[in-house]
mmCIF file of C-alpha atoms in Angstrom:
data_model
loop_
_atom_site.group_PDB
_atom_site.id
_atom_site.type_symbol
_atom_site.label_atom_id
_atom_site.label_comp_id
_atom_site.label_asym_id
_atom_site.label_seq_id
_atom_site.Cartn_x
_atom_site.Cartn_y
_atom_site.Cartn_z
ATOM 1 C CA MET A 1 20.086 -35.896 12.459
ATOM 2 C CA LYS A 2 16.750 -33.964 12.138
ATOM 3 C CA LEU A 3 16.590 -30.638 13.518
ATOM 4 C CA GLU A 4 13.610 -31.651 15.469
ATOM 5 C CA TYR A 5 15.673 -34.040 17.743
ATOM 6 C CA VAL A 6 18.095 -31.150 18.212
ATOM 7 C CA LEU A 7 15.225 -28.906 19.560
ATOM 8 C CA TYR A 8 13.880 -31.778 21.593
ATOM 9 C CA GLY A 9 17.326 -32.164 23.141
ATOM 10 C CA PHE A 10 17.374 -28.390 24.027
ATOM 11 C CA GLY A 11 13.911 -28.474 25.533
ATOM 12 C CA LEU A 12 14.655 -31.527 27.658
ATOM 13 C CA LEU A 13 17.931 -29.691 28.814
ATOM 14 C CA PHE A 14 16.207 -26.508 29.821
ATOM 15 C CA CYS A 15 13.549 -28.666 31.516
ATOM 16 C CA ILE A 16 16.206 -30.551 33.662
ATOM 17 C CA ALA A 17 17.956 -27.288 34.360
ATOM 18 C CA GLY A 18 14.793 -25.497 35.528
ATOM 19 C CA ILE A 19 13.758 -28.407 37.820
ATOM 20 C CA GLY A 20 17.428 -28.653 39.147
ATOM 21 C CA TYR A 21 17.479 -25.030 39.968
ATOM 22 C CA LEU A 22 14.176 -24.996 41.771
ATOM 23 C CA ALA A 23 15.176 -28.058 43.692
ATOM 24 C CA ALA A 24 18.370 -26.469 44.626
ATOM 25 C CA GLU A 25 16.610 -23.312 45.817
ATOM 26 C CA TYR A 26 13.781 -25.279 47.645
ATOM 27 C CA VAL A 27 16.233 -27.759 49.312
ATOM 28 C CA LYS A 28 17.472 -24.994 51.714
ATOM 29 C CA TYR A 29 14.177 -25.164 53.331
ATOM 30 C CA LEU A 30 14.272 -28.802 54.202
ATOM 31 C CA SER A 31 15.404 -30.402 57.324
ATOM 32 C CA ASP A 32 18.484 -32.435 57.515
ATOM 33 C CA ILE A 33 16.450 -35.654 57.465
ATOM 34 C CA GLY A 34 14.312 -34.503 54.565
ATOM 35 C CA LYS A 35 17.668 -33.715 52.728
ATOM 36 C CA ILE A 36 19.135 -37.107 53.309
ATOM 37 C CA VAL A 37 15.912 -39.054 52.411
ATOM 38 C CA SER A 38 15.419 -36.785 49.140
ATOM 39 C CA LEU A 39 19.006 -37.757 48.320
ATOM 40 C CA LEU A 40 18.447 -41.435 48.617
ATOM 41 C CA LEU A 41 15.297 -41.257 46.705
ATOM 42 C CA THR A 42 17.188 -39.334 43.950
ATOM 43 C CA VAL A 43 19.678 -42.208 43.804
ATOM 44 C CA GLY A 44 16.947 -44.676 43.810
ATOM 45 C CA LEU A 45 15.187 -42.721 40.920
ATOM 46 C CA PHE A 46 18.209 -42.685 38.707
ATOM 47 C CA THR A 47 19.085 -46.321 39.588
ATOM 48 C CA PHE A 48 15.620 -47.640 38.632
ATOM 49 C CA LEU A 49 15.385 -45.352 35.510
ATOM 50 C CA GLY A 50 18.882 -46.812 34.476
ATOM 51 C CA LYS A 51 17.639 -50.268 34.986
ATOM 52 C CA TYR A 52 14.464 -49.497 33.017
ATOM 53 C CA PHE A 53 16.397 -48.210 30.071
ATOM 54 C CA GLU A 54 18.848 -51.157 30.290
ATOM 55 C CA GLY A 55 15.798 -53.475 30.075
ATOM 56 C CA LEU A 56 14.736 -51.685 27.057
ATOM 57 C CA GLY A 57 18.045 -52.374 25.369
ATOM 58 C CA TRP A 58 19.633 -48.913 25.494
ATOM 59 C CA MET B 1 6.998 -61.636 32.664
ATOM 60 C CA ALA B 2 9.897 -59.673 31.218
ATOM 61 C CA VAL B 3 7.595 -56.830 30.339
ATOM 62 C CA LYS B 4 6.254 -56.725 33.893
ATOM 63 C CA HIS B 5 9.838 -56.797 35.122
ATOM 64 C CA LYS B 6 10.748 -53.847 32.841
ATOM 65 C CA ASN B 7 7.674 -51.820 34.099
ATOM 66 C CA LEU B 8 8.448 -52.687 37.665
ATOM 67 C CA TYR B 9 11.715 -50.521 37.498
ATOM 68 C CA LEU B 10 9.692 -47.613 35.817
ATOM 69 C CA TYR B 11 7.068 -47.763 38.641
ATOM 70 C CA LEU B 12 9.746 -47.747 41.173
ATOM 71 C CA ALA B 13 11.377 -44.818 39.619
ATOM 72 C CA LEU B 14 7.933 -43.010 39.623
ATOM 73 C CA ALA B 15 7.596 -43.882 43.370
ATOM 74 C CA CYS B 16 10.946 -42.303 44.194
ATOM 75 C CA PHE B 17 10.004 -39.203 42.288
ATOM 76 C CA LEU B 18 6.632 -38.947 43.992
ATOM 77 C CA GLY B 19 8.394 -39.575 47.270
ATOM 78 C CA ILE B 20 10.677 -36.664 46.664
ATOM 79 C CA ILE B 21 7.830 -34.258 45.811
ATOM 80 C CA ILE B 22 5.766 -35.356 48.993
ATOM 81 C CA ILE B 23 9.022 -34.826 51.053
ATOM 82 C CA PHE B 24 9.424 -31.424 49.503
ATOM 83 C CA ILE B 25 5.779 -30.481 50.276
ATOM 84 C CA PHE B 26 5.518 -31.891 53.685
ATOM 85 C CA ASP B 27 8.985 -31.081 55.064
ATOM 86 C CA GLY B 28 8.769 -27.533 53.572
ATOM 87 C CA TYR B 29 5.500 -26.917 55.305
ATOM 88 C CA MET B 30 6.602 -28.391 58.700
ATOM 89 C CA GLY B 31 8.560 -26.396 61.225
ATOM 90 C CA VAL B 32 8.433 -23.266 63.386
ATOM 91 C CA TYR B 33 7.755 -20.047 61.425
ATOM 92 C CA ASP B 34 7.845 -16.478 62.635
ATOM 93 C CA THR B 35 6.353 -13.500 61.049
ATOM 94 C CA LEU B 36 6.999 -9.861 61.954
ATOM 95 C CA ILE B 37 4.309 -7.359 60.950
ATOM 96 C CA ILE B 38 5.202 -3.549 61.350
ATOM 97 C CA LYS B 39 2.436 -0.955 60.907
ATOM 98 C CA ALA B 40 3.498 2.577 60.857
ATOM 99 C CA GLY B 41 1.270 5.430 59.537
ATOM 100 C CA GLU B 42 -0.323 4.289 56.311
ATOM 101 C CA TYR B 43 2.203 1.562 55.807
ATOM 102 C CA GLU B 44 2.117 -2.158 56.674
ATOM 103 C CA GLU B 45 5.224 -4.269 56.129
ATOM 104 C CA GLU B 46 5.315 -8.174 56.589
ATOM 105 C CA ILE B 47 8.524 -10.018 57.004
ATOM 106 C CA GLU B 48 8.151 -13.764 56.788
ATOM 107 C CA ALA B 49 10.511 -16.375 58.221
ATOM 108 C CA ASP B 50 12.213 -17.177 54.998
ATOM 109 C CA GLU B 51 12.904 -13.476 54.149
ATOM 110 C CA TRP B 52 15.192 -13.068 57.094
ATOM 111 C CA THR B 53 17.464 -15.707 55.833
ATOM 112 C CA GLN B 54 17.545 -14.269 52.344
ATOM 113 C CA ARG B 55 18.410 -10.826 53.429
ATOM 114 C CA ASP B 56 21.869 -9.807 54.031
ATOM 115 C CA GLY B 57 23.335 -10.885 57.375
ATOM 116 C CA GLY B 58 19.919 -11.817 58.577
ATOM 117 C CA PHE B 59 19.067 -8.110 58.873
ATOM 118 C CA SER B 60 15.937 -6.484 57.626
ATOM 119 C CA THR B 61 15.133 -2.752 57.460
ATOM 120 C CA THR B 62 11.925 -0.793 57.677
ATOM 121 C CA ALA B 63 11.206 3.042 57.830
ATOM 122 C CA VAL B 64 9.146 4.935 60.223
ATOM 123 C CA ASN B 65 8.111 8.480 59.893
ATOM 124 C CA TRP B 66 9.428 11.159 62.451
ATOM 125 C CA GLY B 67 7.057 11.357 65.560
ATOM 126 C CA GLU B 68 5.021 8.422 64.477
ATOM 127 C CA LYS B 69 4.111 5.128 66.500
ATOM 128 C CA ALA B 70 5.247 1.886 65.053
ATOM 129 C CA PHE B 71 3.098 -1.101 65.999
ATOM 130 C CA PHE B 72 4.844 -4.365 65.916
ATOM 131 C CA SER B 73 3.157 -7.833 65.920
ATOM 132 C CA TYR B 74 5.309 -11.026 65.879
ATOM 133 C CA LYS B 75 3.627 -14.108 65.178
ATOM 134 C CA VAL B 76 4.947 -17.577 65.789
ATOM 135 C CA ASP B 77 3.494 -20.590 63.870
ATOM 136 C CA ASN B 78 4.072 -23.985 65.167
ATOM 137 C CA ARG B 79 3.634 -26.507 62.238
ATOM 138 C CA ARG B 80 4.953 -29.470 64.192
ATOM 139 C CA PHE B 81 3.315 -32.481 65.817
ATOM 140 C CA SER B 82 4.892 -31.349 69.340
ATOM 141 C CA SER B 83 4.290 -28.359 71.233
ATOM 142 C CA TYR B 84 6.896 -25.514 70.913
ATOM 143 C CA THR B 85 8.334 -23.807 74.022
ATOM 144 C CA ALA B 86 10.894 -20.871 74.013
ATOM 145 C CA ASP B 87 11.951 -17.797 75.648
ATOM 146 C CA ILE B 88 11.294 -14.559 73.713
ATOM 147 C CA GLU B 89 13.422 -11.518 74.308
ATOM 148 C CA VAL B 90 12.854 -8.425 72.331
ATOM 149 C CA SER B 91 15.297 -5.534 72.935
ATOM 150 C CA LEU B 92 16.176 -2.117 71.423
ATOM 151 C CA TRP B 93 19.762 -1.430 70.293
ATOM 152 C CA HIS B 94 21.525 1.693 69.206
ATOM 153 C CA GLU B 95 25.105 1.855 67.976
ATOM 154 C CA GLN B 96 25.796 -1.665 69.288
ATOM 155 C CA GLU B 97 24.558 -0.880 72.673
ATOM 156 C CA LYS B 98 21.396 -2.203 74.345
ATOM 157 C CA VAL B 99 19.181 0.726 75.018
ATOM 158 C CA TYR B 100 16.431 -1.302 76.953
ATOM 159 C CA ASP B 101 14.464 -4.470 76.931
ATOM 160 C CA ILE B 102 11.129 -4.224 75.286
ATOM 161 C CA MET B 103 9.815 -7.508 76.487
ATOM 162 C CA ALA B 104 11.079 -10.808 77.793
ATOM 163 C CA GLN B 105 8.673 -13.692 78.141
ATOM 164 C CA PRO B 106 8.352 -17.486 77.735
ATOM 165 C CA ILE B 107 5.893 -18.728 74.956
ATOM 166 C CA SER B 108 4.325 -22.132 74.592
ATOM 167 C CA VAL B 109 2.581 -22.802 71.472
ATOM 168 C CA ALA B 110 0.594 -25.889 71.031
ATOM 169 C CA SER B 111 0.969 -28.259 67.967
ATOM 170 C CA PHE B 112 -0.389 -26.690 64.722
ATOM 171 C CA ASP B 113 -1.234 -23.490 66.521
ATOM 172 C CA SER B 114 0.143 -19.944 66.586
ATOM 173 C CA THR B 115 0.615 -17.236 69.074
ATOM 174 C CA GLU B 116 1.127 -13.533 68.546
ATOM 175 C CA LEU B 117 3.104 -10.881 70.638
ATOM 176 C CA GLU B 118 2.526 -7.196 70.149
ATOM 177 C CA TRP B 119 4.430 -4.006 71.284
ATOM 178 C CA VAL B 120 4.447 -0.478 70.331
ATOM 179 C CA LEU B 121 7.411 1.933 69.799
ATOM 180 C CA ASP B 122 6.879 5.614 69.939
ATOM 181 C CA MET B 123 9.362 7.441 67.890
ATOM 182 C CA ALA B 124 8.709 10.756 69.647
ATOM 183 C CA GLU B 125 9.935 9.141 72.887
ATOM 184 C CA LEU B 126 12.695 7.130 71.437
ATOM 185 C CA VAL B 127 14.507 9.754 69.371
ATOM 186 C CA PRO B 128 16.617 12.035 71.373
ATOM 187 C CA ASP B 129 15.790 15.692 71.417
ATOM 188 C CA SER B 130 19.189 16.511 70.080
ATOM 189 C CA VAL B 131 18.278 14.832 66.839
ATOM 190 C CA GLY B 132 16.098 17.095 64.624
ATOM 191 C CA PRO B 133 13.382 16.029 62.247
ATOM 192 C CA ASP B 134 15.597 16.898 59.213
ATOM 193 C CA GLN B 135 17.921 14.181 60.391
ATOM 194 C CA VAL B 136 17.984 10.434 60.070
ATOM 195 C CA TYR B 137 17.994 8.282 63.338
ATOM 196 C CA GLU B 138 18.516 4.498 63.156
ATOM 197 C CA PHE B 139 18.095 1.835 65.843
ATOM 198 C CA THR B 140 17.697 -1.967 65.796
ATOM 199 C CA VAL B 141 15.141 -4.199 67.320
ATOM 200 C CA VAL B 142 16.498 -7.568 68.140
ATOM 201 C CA ILE B 143 14.106 -10.456 68.724
ATOM 202 C CA LYS B 144 15.618 -13.712 70.225
ATOM 203 C CA MET B 145 13.490 -16.685 70.350
ATOM 204 C CA GLY B 146 15.468 -19.661 71.502
ATOM 205 C CA GLU B 147 18.164 -20.247 68.922
ATOM 206 C CA ILE B 148 16.561 -17.955 66.425
ATOM 207 C CA GLU B 149 17.696 -14.218 66.369
ATOM 208 C CA ARG B 150 16.092 -11.507 64.119
ATOM 209 C CA SER B 151 17.449 -8.100 63.650
ATOM 210 C CA LEU B 152 15.322 -5.279 62.315
ATOM 211 C CA ARG B 153 16.956 -2.020 61.569
ATOM 212 C CA VAL B 154 14.498 0.784 61.981
ATOM 213 C CA ARG B 155 15.106 4.024 60.131
ATOM 214 C CA VAL B 156 13.528 7.020 61.486
ATOM 215 C CA SER B 157 13.201 10.093 59.105
ATOM 216 C CA SER B 158 10.710 12.472 57.541
ATOM 217 C CA GLU B 159 11.445 11.304 54.117
ATOM 218 C CA ARG B 160 8.239 9.058 53.826
ATOM 219 C CA TYR B 161 5.891 11.874 54.195
ATOM 220 C CA ALA B 162 7.854 14.657 52.864
ATOM 221 C CA PRO B 163 5.284 17.133 51.524
ATOM 222 C CA LYS B 164 5.687 17.876 47.878
ATOM 223 C CA ARG B 165 7.072 21.247 47.267
ATOM 224 C CA ALA B 166 4.897 23.518 45.327
ATOM 225 C CA MET B 167 6.353 23.916 41.909
ATOM 226 C CA GLU B 168 7.406 27.271 40.886
ATOM 227 C CA ILE B 169 5.677 28.502 37.946
ATOM 228 C CA PRO B 170 7.947 30.409 35.657
ATOM 229 C CA GLU B 171 6.733 33.762 34.615
ATOM 230 C CA PRO B 172 5.690 33.873 31.098
ATOM 231 C CA SER B 173 8.085 35.516 28.749
ATOM 232 C CA ARG B 174 6.938 38.555 27.021
#
């Protein structure tokens, strides 16, 4: 495995962790309805992404 | 067709992501926000709505110099599609006992509008004569607005403007 891919992996991991942290901080200020809709949209986001990558043959 | 179908899932995922961002921006902006501004001497302190929740036990602290007046301004910002009505009670507490009510009045704020309440506390009148300027005196201002309760601990002392002591210049050694 090339070293570049390992670095890409680290970069991606840090990006996801950063966005996750910001979202966890910001979610405190959302209303209950906003939290539920955001959760449903997050589930939808990962489901559709999964279907997309499945279609690509991953 | 297969390519279009594959892209459809990608577009749906992007739509979900955009939806989350829009909710974060919109829902984070909407609501009723209260801001307390304290002016004392040369200082001005602003405590915004989210700061109250971050501070320990919902308490916030400010310092006022001995004998000064503190000017309070409480701003209620209604960022909702309906008007906001509540009873506001501001009271002064010392050692868990209410000293007196500063004000009690109903407010009604129209949609996407704001209102401001102001009051002044004179430290010269508030602090008992038995407490000297070299001592620290503390009291709490409690603001109740509907279900929201804010507590501000006010610390009265002469530390803020303590004049700098003249430095003693050592005599030159011979």
